Amino acid sequence: MAPVSLIATLSLAFGIGSALSTLVSADPIHVPITRRKTARVLDLNAELFRLRQRYRKVNTLSPPINSSGTRRRAAVGGIPIIDQNSDTSYLGIISVGTPDTRQLTQQSCLITKPQRAAPQDFKVVLDTGSSDLWLANNGCTNCPSSTPTFNPSASSSFETTGTPIELNYGIGNATGVVSLETVQMGGFTIDDLTLVSVDTTFGILTGDVSGILGFAFQGLAATKAVPFWQALINTNQLTSPEFSFYLGRAPSGNDVPDIDGGVFTLGGTNETLFSGDVEFVDMPPTERNWVLSLTGLTVNGQNIAISTGSLALASIDTGTSHIAGPTADVQAFWAAVPNSGPSPVGPGIFNFPCTQELSVSVSFGGRLWPISIQDMIIAPEQSDSTRCIGAIFDLDANSNFNPDDGNPAWIFGDGFMKNVYTVFRADPPSIGFAQLATNAGELGTPSASLAPSVPATNSAGQSDIITQTATSGAASATTAIGFVTSSVARAPGITATTSPGQSDNITPSAATATTALTFTSLCTVLIVSVVINLL
């Protein structure tokens, strides 16, 4: 989605090496995604308005802002995804900022050395249709009261450029300041990543979502900055210059609060989630969207005559829920569906008898990919429950679309992507699809952890063990997606350098020792426990 819609699924596998430029490969680690499912409010007019606005504009800002620097090196990573609002949004979790880590705290006469502080964690939309990263900050006005906000003052690595920016999303807008910050996802870290710290937003955020993380190309970024995923490639953190999605489908009914959402893999693929080979199709020249040329569209075995050239360009977009295309092609499609017609819901929306057979397939230059009937029906018409609203819309209705402005004519969102395993590859620029494994839902959302502890070296030379755990159902904010990015635990017997020339030896049985000290200051005779690392 060019900045709008919520999305996506993830599962990340990663290995860690040095913080230098050489890559240390590691096998992928795949972690389940949690889907949050709530009752869905159907407002197709608003949704289509947002979609049309999204693909009819280009945000601009001054010169490019480059991101550089890493703290960790990982080869492949799997990150859990949260599916929100019955497949209308898929979310991931990122960790932001660098807190002070060696402060002493004093409460009365008790002095303790606390555990290492954690960055701030936020749920964000994973969006292959936009490129910017933005978060609502703690000074945000008009943000929903449920929105967790970013506190820049709590991070020692936050830096503002002072450059204001406004992001327009059709259904709303967000304004803030272009900033630089340390951002982590599933073990991958980029320092000085461009982040828009948003202080005013209207009509965009819902629930506990704090922002959007874009996965399109730099040319689409309103900030003109290098996106997170491209920064990972530029700093040699990924084994392969690609990322992939398996998007889970919500079950019928609205009585399940938290369900698995799918798997997102950075730096490779999860071969347990698909069968056969990934069919890659080269992209036409572009520096903005992930696009392919739509070459085939069939309904009930009938080939539909569709446009070619710029009117065939299709964006593969995790930030969009449905499928939409140019007027002539969409009308030709629905004309081939018996007894279909325009919906009273609004322009560009069609319905058909709910009992009507509807077998749909699409091609992007290779094989035909079928789309499940589950993803072709939005809901029964409120005015006539025997007729169902179809999931392919006219993108051009009530818009001033210009096929020469560089925007894609077709949008294939989650309604299509739930039917295939999708791989986005940067070099050569291409998109690949594969048939889902028959048990993809089970393999993509395991109840037990598939991620072993992975040794890591941070920028200070510290040797840490990153532990990953899988979760099912509800979980706390820091572990809801099934892995730990901010909680660091040293393994038994590991020698770790805490600062230049100083080392700590952590034993299996005791990580701390308590020493009795007698103070004669504010306390009369008081025993104070001091927690210290064993030397």
Coordinates of C-alpha atoms in Angstrom, one line a residue:
M1 CA 0.0 0.0 0.0
A2 CA 1.5 3.3 -0.8
P3 CA 1.3 4.5 2.7
V4 CA -2.1 3.1 3.8
S5 CA -3.6 -0.3 4.9
L6 CA -2.5 -2.7 7.5
I7 CA -1.0 -6.0 6.8
A8 CA 1.1 -8.9 7.0
T9 CA 2.7 -12.1 8.3
L10 CA 6.1 -12.9 9.3
S11 CA 8.5 -15.6 10.4
L12 CA 12.2 -14.9 10.6
A13 CA 15.3 -17.0 10.5
F14 CA 18.6 -15.4 11.4
G15 CA 22.2 -16.1 12.3
I16 CA 24.5 -13.5 13.7
G17 CA 28.1 -12.7 12.8
S18 CA 30.4 -9.8 13.2
A19 CA 29.4 -6.2 12.9
L20 CA 31.8 -5.7 10.0
S21 CA 30.9 -5.9 6.3
T22 CA 31.6 -9.6 5.9
L23 CA 28.6 -11.9 5.9
V24 CA 28.4 -15.0 8.1
S25 CA 25.7 -17.2 6.7
A26 CA 23.3 -19.1 8.9
D27 CA 20.3 -21.4 8.3
P28 CA 17.0 -19.6 8.3
I29 CA 15.0 -19.6 11.6
H30 CA 11.2 -19.6 11.1
V31 CA 9.0 -18.2 13.8
P32 CA 5.1 -18.3 13.9
I33 CA 3.1 -15.2 13.3
T34 CA 0.1 -14.3 15.5
R35 CA -3.1 -13.1 13.9
R36 CA -5.4 -10.8 15.9
K37 CA -8.9 -11.3 14.7
T38 CA -11.7 -8.9 15.6
A39 CA -15.2 -8.1 14.2
R40 CA -14.9 -6.5 10.8
V41 CA -16.7 -3.3 9.9
L42 CA -17.5 -3.3 6.2
D43 CA -16.9 0.1 4.6
L44 CA -15.9 -0.6 1.1
N45 CA -16.4 2.9 -0.1
A46 CA -13.8 4.2 2.4
E47 CA -11.5 1.3 1.6
L48 CA -11.6 1.9 -2.2
F49 CA -11.3 5.7 -1.7
R50 CA -8.1 5.0 0.2
L51 CA -6.8 2.6 -2.4
R52 CA -7.5 5.0 -5.2
Q53 CA -5.8 7.9 -3.4
R54 CA -2.8 5.7 -2.6
Y55 CA -2.1 4.8 -6.2
R56 CA -2.7 8.3 -7.5
K57 CA -0.1 10.3 -5.7
V58 CA 3.7 10.6 -5.2
N59 CA 5.1 12.1 -2.0
T60 CA 8.2 14.2 -2.4
L61 CA 10.8 15.7 -0.1
S62 CA 14.3 17.1 -0.4
P63 CA 17.4 15.1 -1.2
P64 CA 17.8 11.4 -0.3
I65 CA 18.7 10.5 3.3
N66 CA 20.9 7.4 3.4
S67 CA 20.9 4.9 6.2
S68 CA 24.1 3.2 7.2
G69 CA 25.7 1.2 10.0
T70 CA 24.7 -2.0 11.7
R71 CA 25.2 -3.5 15.1
R72 CA 24.5 -7.1 14.2
R73 CA 24.9 -9.3 11.2
A74 CA 22.3 -12.0 10.4
A75 CA 21.9 -14.2 7.4
V76 CA 18.2 -14.9 7.3
G77 CA 15.5 -14.0 9.6
G78 CA 11.9 -15.1 10.4
I79 CA 9.5 -12.8 12.1
P80 CA 6.0 -13.5 13.3
I81 CA 3.0 -11.5 11.8
I82 CA -0.2 -10.4 13.5
D83 CA -3.4 -10.7 11.4
Q84 CA -5.8 -8.0 12.5
N85 CA -9.5 -7.5 11.7
S86 CA -10.2 -10.7 9.8
D87 CA -7.3 -10.5 7.2
T88 CA -7.7 -6.7 6.7
S89 CA -4.3 -6.1 8.2
Y90 CA -1.1 -8.0 8.9
L91 CA 1.3 -6.6 11.4
G92 CA 4.9 -7.1 12.5
I93 CA 6.8 -5.9 15.6
I94 CA 9.9 -3.7 15.5
S95 CA 12.2 -2.6 18.3
V96 CA 13.2 1.1 18.2
G97 CA 15.9 3.1 20.0
T98 CA 18.9 2.6 22.2
P99 CA 18.1 3.0 25.9
D100 CA 20.8 3.6 28.6
T101 CA 21.9 0.1 29.8
R102 CA 24.2 0.5 32.7
Q103 CA 22.3 2.8 35.1
L104 CA 22.1 2.1 38.8
T105 CA 18.8 2.5 40.5
Q106 CA 18.3 3.3 44.2
Q107 CA 15.1 2.7 46.1
S108 CA 15.4 3.6 49.8
C109 CA 18.5 1.9 50.9
L110 CA 18.3 -0.9 48.3
I111 CA 20.9 -0.6 45.5
T112 CA 20.6 -3.0 42.6
K113 CA 22.2 -3.4 39.2
P114 CA 19.2 -3.8 36.9
Q115 CA 18.9 -6.0 33.9
R116 CA 19.9 -4.5 30.5
A117 CA 17.1 -2.1 29.3
A118 CA 15.1 -3.0 26.2
P119 CA 14.3 -0.8 23.1
Q120 CA 10.8 0.2 22.6
D121 CA 8.6 -2.3 20.7
F122 CA 5.8 -1.4 18.3
K123 CA 3.3 -3.1 16.0
V124 CA 3.6 -1.8 12.5
V125 CA 1.9 -2.5 9.2
L126 CA 4.2 -4.5 6.9
D127 CA 3.6 -2.9 3.5
T128 CA 5.1 -3.8 0.2
G129 CA 3.2 -0.9 -1.4
S130 CA 5.0 1.9 0.5
S131 CA 8.6 2.6 1.5
D132 CA 8.7 4.9 4.5
L133 CA 8.9 4.0 8.2
W134 CA 6.9 6.1 10.6
L135 CA 5.8 5.9 14.2
A136 CA 3.4 8.0 16.3
N137 CA 5.4 9.7 19.0
N138 CA 4.4 10.5 22.6
G139 CA 3.4 14.0 21.6
C140 CA 1.0 12.8 18.9
T141 CA -2.3 14.7 18.8
N142 CA -5.4 13.0 17.4
C143 CA -3.9 9.6 17.8
P144 CA -6.3 7.0 19.2
S145 CA -5.9 6.5 23.0
S146 CA -5.1 2.9 22.3
T147 CA -2.0 3.8 20.2
P148 CA 1.4 2.9 21.9
T149 CA 3.6 5.8 21.1
F150 CA 7.4 6.2 20.6
N151 CA 9.3 8.3 23.2
P152 CA 12.3 9.9 21.5
S153 CA 13.7 11.2 24.8
A154 CA 14.1 7.6 26.1
S155 CA 16.5 6.7 23.3
S156 CA 20.2 7.8 23.2
S157 CA 20.4 7.1 19.4
F158 CA 17.4 9.3 18.3
E159 CA 18.4 12.2 16.2
T160 CA 16.0 14.7 14.4
T161 CA 16.9 16.3 11.1
G162 CA 14.4 19.1 11.7
T163 CA 12.8 18.5 8.3
P164 CA 9.0 18.5 8.5
I165 CA 7.0 16.2 6.3
E166 CA 3.3 15.4 5.6
L167 CA 2.1 12.0 4.5
N168 CA -1.3 11.8 2.8
Y169 CA -3.2 8.6 2.8
G170 CA -6.6 9.2 1.2
I171 CA -8.5 8.4 4.4
G172 CA -6.2 10.6 6.5
N173 CA -2.8 12.1 7.0
A174 CA 0.2 12.1 9.2
T175 CA 2.6 14.9 9.8
G176 CA 5.9 14.8 11.7
V177 CA 9.6 15.3 11.5
V178 CA 12.2 13.3 9.6
S179 CA 14.5 11.6 12.1
L180 CA 17.2 9.0 12.4
E181 CA 17.1 6.1 14.8
T182 CA 18.3 2.6 15.5
V183 CA 15.7 0.0 14.3
Q184 CA 15.7 -3.8 14.9
M185 CA 13.5 -6.5 13.5
G186 CA 14.1 -10.2 14.3
G187 CA 17.8 -9.8 15.0
F188 CA 18.6 -7.5 12.2
T189 CA 19.7 -3.9 13.2
I190 CA 20.1 -0.7 11.2
D191 CA 21.6 2.3 12.8
D192 CA 20.6 5.8 11.6
L193 CA 17.6 4.5 9.7
T194 CA 15.3 7.3 8.5
L195 CA 12.1 7.3 10.6
V196 CA 9.3 9.9 10.5
S197 CA 8.4 10.8 14.1
V198 CA 4.7 11.6 13.7
D199 CA 3.1 14.2 16.0
T200 CA -0.2 14.6 14.2
T201 CA -2.3 12.0 12.5
F202 CA -5.9 11.7 11.5
G203 CA -7.9 8.7 10.3
I204 CA -5.0 6.2 9.8
L205 CA -4.1 4.4 13.1
T206 CA -6.5 1.9 14.7
G207 CA -6.1 -0.3 17.8
D208 CA -2.6 -0.8 19.1
V209 CA -0.9 -0.1 15.7
S210 CA 1.8 2.5 15.9
G211 CA 2.9 3.1 12.3
I212 CA 3.9 1.6 9.0
L213 CA 7.1 -0.1 7.8
G214 CA 7.4 0.0 4.0
F215 CA 9.0 -2.7 1.9
A216 CA 8.8 -1.0 -1.5
F217 CA 11.7 0.7 -3.2
Q218 CA 13.5 3.9 -2.3
G219 CA 12.1 5.7 -5.3
L220 CA 8.6 5.5 -3.7
A221 CA 9.7 6.9 -0.3
A222 CA 8.3 10.3 0.6
T223 CA 11.5 10.9 2.6
K224 CA 13.6 9.7 -0.4
A225 CA 15.4 7.5 2.2
V226 CA 16.7 4.0 1.9
P227 CA 14.0 1.6 3.2
F228 CA 14.8 -0.8 6.1
W229 CA 15.0 -3.9 3.8
Q230 CA 17.3 -2.2 1.3
A231 CA 19.5 -1.0 4.1
L232 CA 19.9 -4.7 5.2
I233 CA 21.0 -5.6 1.7
N234 CA 23.4 -2.7 1.4
T235 CA 25.1 -3.7 4.6
N236 CA 25.4 -7.3 3.7
Q237 CA 23.1 -8.6 6.4
L238 CA 21.0 -11.0 4.3
T239 CA 22.1 -14.3 2.8
S240 CA 19.9 -13.6 -0.2
P241 CA 18.6 -10.2 -1.4
E242 CA 15.0 -11.3 -1.0
F243 CA 12.1 -11.5 1.5
S244 CA 9.0 -13.7 1.3
F245 CA 5.5 -13.9 2.7
Y246 CA 3.0 -16.6 3.6
L247 CA -0.2 -14.9 4.6
G248 CA -2.6 -17.0 6.7
R249 CA -6.4 -16.9 6.2
A250 CA -8.7 -16.1 9.1
P251 CA -11.3 -18.8 9.8
S252 CA -14.9 -18.0 9.5
G253 CA -16.6 -16.4 12.5
N254 CA -15.4 -13.7 14.8
D255 CA -15.0 -15.5 18.1
V256 CA -11.3 -16.1 18.1
P257 CA -9.3 -13.2 19.6
D258 CA -5.8 -14.2 18.6
I259 CA -5.0 -16.6 15.7
D260 CA -1.9 -17.3 13.7
G261 CA -1.2 -14.9 10.9
G262 CA 1.5 -16.4 8.7
V263 CA 5.2 -16.2 8.2
F264 CA 7.5 -13.4 6.9
T265 CA 11.1 -14.4 6.1
L266 CA 13.9 -11.9 5.5
G267 CA 16.9 -13.1 3.4
G268 CA 15.4 -16.2 2.0
T269 CA 12.4 -18.5 1.9
N270 CA 10.7 -21.1 4.2
E271 CA 10.7 -24.2 2.1
T272 CA 8.2 -26.0 4.4
L273 CA 5.5 -23.6 3.4
F274 CA 5.5 -24.3 -0.4
S275 CA 5.8 -27.2 -2.8
G276 CA 7.6 -27.3 -6.1
D277 CA 9.7 -24.4 -7.4
V278 CA 9.3 -20.7 -7.0
E279 CA 8.4 -19.3 -10.4
F280 CA 10.2 -15.9 -10.7
V281 CA 9.1 -13.3 -13.2
D282 CA 11.3 -10.4 -14.0
M283 CA 9.9 -7.0 -13.2
P284 CA 9.6 -4.2 -15.7
P285 CA 12.1 -1.3 -15.0
T286 CA 11.0 0.6 -11.9
E287 CA 12.4 2.2 -8.9
R288 CA 9.2 2.4 -6.9
N289 CA 6.6 -0.4 -6.6
W290 CA 6.9 -4.2 -6.7
V291 CA 5.1 -4.7 -10.1
L292 CA 4.5 -7.3 -12.7
S293 CA 2.6 -7.3 -16.0
L294 CA -0.7 -9.1 -15.7
T295 CA -0.8 -11.4 -18.8
G296 CA -3.8 -13.6 -18.0
L297 CA -7.2 -13.5 -16.3
T298 CA -9.7 -16.3 -16.4
V299 CA -13.2 -16.8 -14.8
N300 CA -14.9 -20.2 -14.9
G301 CA -12.4 -21.3 -17.6
Q302 CA -13.0 -18.3 -19.9
N303 CA -10.1 -16.1 -20.8
I304 CA -10.8 -12.4 -20.3
A305 CA -9.4 -9.9 -22.8
I306 CA -7.3 -7.5 -20.7
S307 CA -5.3 -4.4 -21.5
T308 CA -1.6 -4.5 -22.2
G309 CA 1.3 -2.1 -21.7
S310 CA 1.1 0.3 -18.8
L311 CA -2.5 -0.7 -18.2
A312 CA -1.3 -4.2 -17.4
L313 CA 1.1 -3.2 -14.6
A314 CA 0.1 -4.8 -11.4
S315 CA 1.3 -4.0 -7.9
I316 CA 1.8 -7.0 -5.5
D317 CA 0.8 -5.3 -2.3
T318 CA 0.6 -6.7 1.2
G319 CA -0.9 -3.4 2.4
T320 CA -4.1 -3.9 0.4
S321 CA -6.9 -6.3 1.2
H322 CA -8.4 -7.0 -2.2
I323 CA -7.9 -6.8 -6.0
A324 CA -8.6 -3.8 -8.2
G325 CA -8.0 -2.9 -11.8
P326 CA -8.8 -0.6 -14.7
T327 CA -12.4 0.0 -15.6
A328 CA -12.6 -1.8 -19.0
D329 CA -10.9 -4.9 -17.7
V330 CA -12.9 -5.2 -14.4
Q331 CA -16.1 -4.7 -16.3
A332 CA -15.1 -7.4 -18.8
F333 CA -14.4 -9.7 -15.9
W334 CA -17.8 -9.2 -14.2
A335 CA -19.6 -9.4 -17.6
A336 CA -18.3 -13.0 -17.8
V337 CA -19.9 -13.9 -14.4
P338 CA -23.5 -14.9 -14.9
N339 CA -26.1 -12.7 -13.3
S340 CA -23.5 -10.3 -11.9
G341 CA -24.1 -6.5 -11.7
P342 CA -23.2 -3.3 -10.0
S343 CA -23.6 -3.1 -6.2
P344 CA -25.6 -0.4 -4.5
V345 CA -22.7 0.0 -2.0
G346 CA -20.9 2.3 -4.4
P347 CA -19.2 2.9 -7.7
G348 CA -16.8 0.3 -9.0
I349 CA -18.2 -2.4 -6.7
F350 CA -20.0 -5.5 -8.1
N351 CA -22.1 -8.3 -6.8
F352 CA -23.2 -11.8 -8.0
P353 CA -25.5 -14.6 -6.7
C354 CA -23.9 -16.2 -3.7
T355 CA -24.7 -19.6 -5.1
Q356 CA -22.9 -18.8 -8.4
E357 CA -19.8 -20.9 -9.2
L358 CA -16.8 -18.6 -9.4
S359 CA -13.4 -20.1 -10.4
V360 CA -10.8 -17.3 -10.9
S361 CA -7.1 -17.6 -12.0
V362 CA -4.5 -15.0 -12.9
S363 CA -1.1 -15.2 -14.6
F364 CA 1.9 -12.8 -14.7
G365 CA 3.8 -14.4 -17.5
G366 CA 4.0 -17.9 -16.3
R367 CA 1.5 -20.4 -14.9
L368 CA -2.1 -19.6 -13.9
W369 CA -2.6 -19.1 -10.1
P370 CA -6.1 -19.9 -8.8
I371 CA -7.8 -17.7 -6.3
S372 CA -10.0 -19.4 -3.7
I373 CA -13.7 -18.6 -3.7
Q374 CA -13.2 -17.6 0.0
D375 CA -11.1 -14.6 -1.2
M376 CA -13.5 -13.7 -4.0
I377 CA -16.4 -12.9 -1.7
I378 CA -16.4 -9.9 0.6
A379 CA -19.8 -10.3 2.3
P380 CA -23.5 -10.7 1.4
E381 CA -25.2 -7.5 0.4
Q382 CA -27.0 -5.9 3.3
S383 CA -30.0 -5.2 1.1
D384 CA -30.2 -8.7 -0.4
S385 CA -28.4 -11.5 1.4
T386 CA -28.7 -13.8 -1.6
R387 CA -26.2 -11.7 -3.5
C388 CA -22.5 -11.4 -2.5
I389 CA -20.1 -8.5 -3.0
G390 CA -17.2 -9.5 -5.2
A391 CA -13.6 -8.9 -4.3
I392 CA -12.4 -7.5 -7.7
F393 CA -13.1 -3.7 -7.9
D394 CA -12.9 -0.9 -10.5
L395 CA -9.8 1.1 -9.4
D396 CA -10.5 3.9 -11.8
A397 CA -14.1 4.7 -10.8
N398 CA -14.4 8.3 -9.6
S399 CA -10.7 8.9 -10.1
N400 CA -8.5 10.7 -12.6
F401 CA -6.1 7.9 -13.3
N402 CA -3.3 8.6 -15.8
P403 CA -1.6 5.4 -17.0
D404 CA 1.5 7.4 -17.8
D405 CA 2.1 8.7 -14.3
G406 CA 4.1 5.6 -13.3
N407 CA 1.4 4.2 -11.0
P408 CA 0.3 0.6 -11.5
A409 CA -3.1 0.0 -13.1
W410 CA -3.8 -3.2 -11.1
I411 CA -3.5 -3.9 -7.4
F412 CA -3.2 -7.5 -6.2
G413 CA -3.4 -7.5 -2.4
D414 CA -3.9 -10.0 0.3
G415 CA -6.9 -11.5 -1.4
F416 CA -4.5 -12.9 -4.0
M417 CA -1.4 -13.4 -1.9
K418 CA -3.2 -15.7 0.6
N419 CA -3.3 -18.3 -2.3
V420 CA 0.4 -18.4 -3.0
Y421 CA 3.8 -18.2 -1.4
T422 CA 5.3 -14.9 -2.5
V423 CA 9.0 -14.0 -2.8
F424 CA 10.2 -10.5 -3.5
R425 CA 13.8 -10.5 -4.9
A426 CA 15.9 -7.4 -5.3
D427 CA 18.6 -8.8 -7.6
P428 CA 17.6 -9.3 -10.3
P429 CA 14.4 -7.4 -9.6
S430 CA 11.6 -10.0 -9.7
I431 CA 8.7 -11.5 -7.9
G432 CA 8.2 -15.2 -7.5
F433 CA 5.2 -17.3 -6.6
A434 CA 4.9 -20.9 -5.5
Q435 CA 2.1 -23.3 -4.7
L436 CA 1.4 -23.4 -1.0
A437 CA 2.1 -26.6 0.9
T438 CA -1.0 -28.6 1.8
N439 CA -0.2 -28.1 5.4
A440 CA 1.2 -24.6 5.2
G441 CA -1.1 -23.4 8.0
E442 CA 0.3 -25.9 10.4
L443 CA 4.0 -25.6 9.3
G444 CA 3.9 -21.8 9.2
T445 CA 2.5 -21.5 12.7
P446 CA 4.1 -24.1 14.9
S447 CA 3.3 -24.1 18.5
A448 CA 6.9 -24.9 19.5
S449 CA 10.0 -22.8 18.9
L450 CA 11.9 -23.6 15.8
A451 CA 14.6 -21.1 16.6
P452 CA 17.7 -22.3 18.5
S453 CA 19.8 -19.9 20.5
V454 CA 22.2 -18.0 18.2
P455 CA 25.5 -16.5 19.4
A456 CA 25.8 -12.9 18.5
T457 CA 28.4 -10.2 18.8
N458 CA 27.4 -6.6 19.3
S459 CA 29.2 -3.4 18.6
A460 CA 31.0 -3.3 21.9
G461 CA 32.3 -6.8 21.4
Q462 CA 29.8 -8.3 23.8
S463 CA 29.0 -11.9 23.3
D464 CA 25.3 -12.5 23.8
I465 CA 22.9 -15.3 23.2
I466 CA 19.7 -14.3 21.5
T467 CA 16.9 -16.6 22.4
Q468 CA 13.7 -17.0 20.3
T469 CA 10.5 -18.6 21.5
A470 CA 7.2 -19.3 19.8
T471 CA 3.9 -18.4 21.2
S472 CA 0.3 -19.3 20.7
G473 CA -2.7 -17.2 21.5
A474 CA -2.3 -14.0 23.4
A475 CA 1.1 -12.9 24.6
S476 CA 2.8 -9.9 26.0
A477 CA 3.8 -7.0 23.8
T478 CA 7.5 -8.0 23.7
T479 CA 6.8 -11.6 22.8
A480 CA 3.5 -11.5 20.9
I481 CA 5.1 -12.3 17.6
G482 CA 6.8 -15.4 18.9
F483 CA 10.4 -14.2 19.2
V484 CA 12.5 -12.1 21.5
T485 CA 14.5 -9.3 19.9
S486 CA 15.1 -7.1 22.9
S487 CA 15.5 -9.5 25.8
V488 CA 19.1 -10.8 25.8
A489 CA 20.3 -13.6 28.0
R490 CA 23.8 -15.0 28.3
A491 CA 24.2 -18.7 28.1
P492 CA 25.6 -20.8 31.0
G493 CA 29.4 -20.6 31.1
I494 CA 29.7 -17.9 28.4
T495 CA 32.4 -15.4 28.9
A496 CA 31.2 -11.9 27.8
T497 CA 33.1 -8.7 27.4
T498 CA 31.0 -5.9 29.0
S499 CA 33.4 -3.0 28.2
P500 CA 36.9 -2.7 26.7
G501 CA 39.3 -4.7 28.8
Q502 CA 36.6 -6.0 31.2
S503 CA 35.0 -9.5 31.1
D504 CA 32.3 -11.2 33.0
N505 CA 32.1 -15.0 33.5
I506 CA 28.5 -16.1 33.9
T507 CA 28.1 -19.5 35.6
P508 CA 25.2 -21.9 35.1
S509 CA 24.1 -21.9 38.7
A510 CA 24.5 -18.3 39.8
A511 CA 24.4 -15.1 37.7
T512 CA 24.3 -12.8 40.7
A513 CA 25.7 -12.7 44.2
T514 CA 24.3 -10.9 47.3
T515 CA 26.7 -9.1 49.6
A516 CA 25.7 -7.7 53.0
L517 CA 26.8 -4.1 53.6
T518 CA 26.2 -1.9 56.6
F519 CA 25.4 1.7 56.1
T520 CA 25.3 4.3 58.9
S521 CA 24.0 7.2 56.9
L522 CA 20.2 7.5 56.5
C523 CA 19.5 4.1 57.8
T524 CA 20.3 3.1 61.4
V525 CA 21.5 -0.5 61.1
L526 CA 20.4 -1.7 57.8
I527 CA 21.5 -4.6 55.6
V528 CA 21.6 -3.6 52.0
S529 CA 21.8 -6.3 49.3
V530 CA 24.0 -5.3 46.4
V531 CA 23.5 -7.4 43.2
I532 CA 26.8 -7.7 41.4
N533 CA 28.2 -9.8 38.6
L534 CA 30.6 -12.4 39.6
L535 CA 34.1 -11.5 38.6

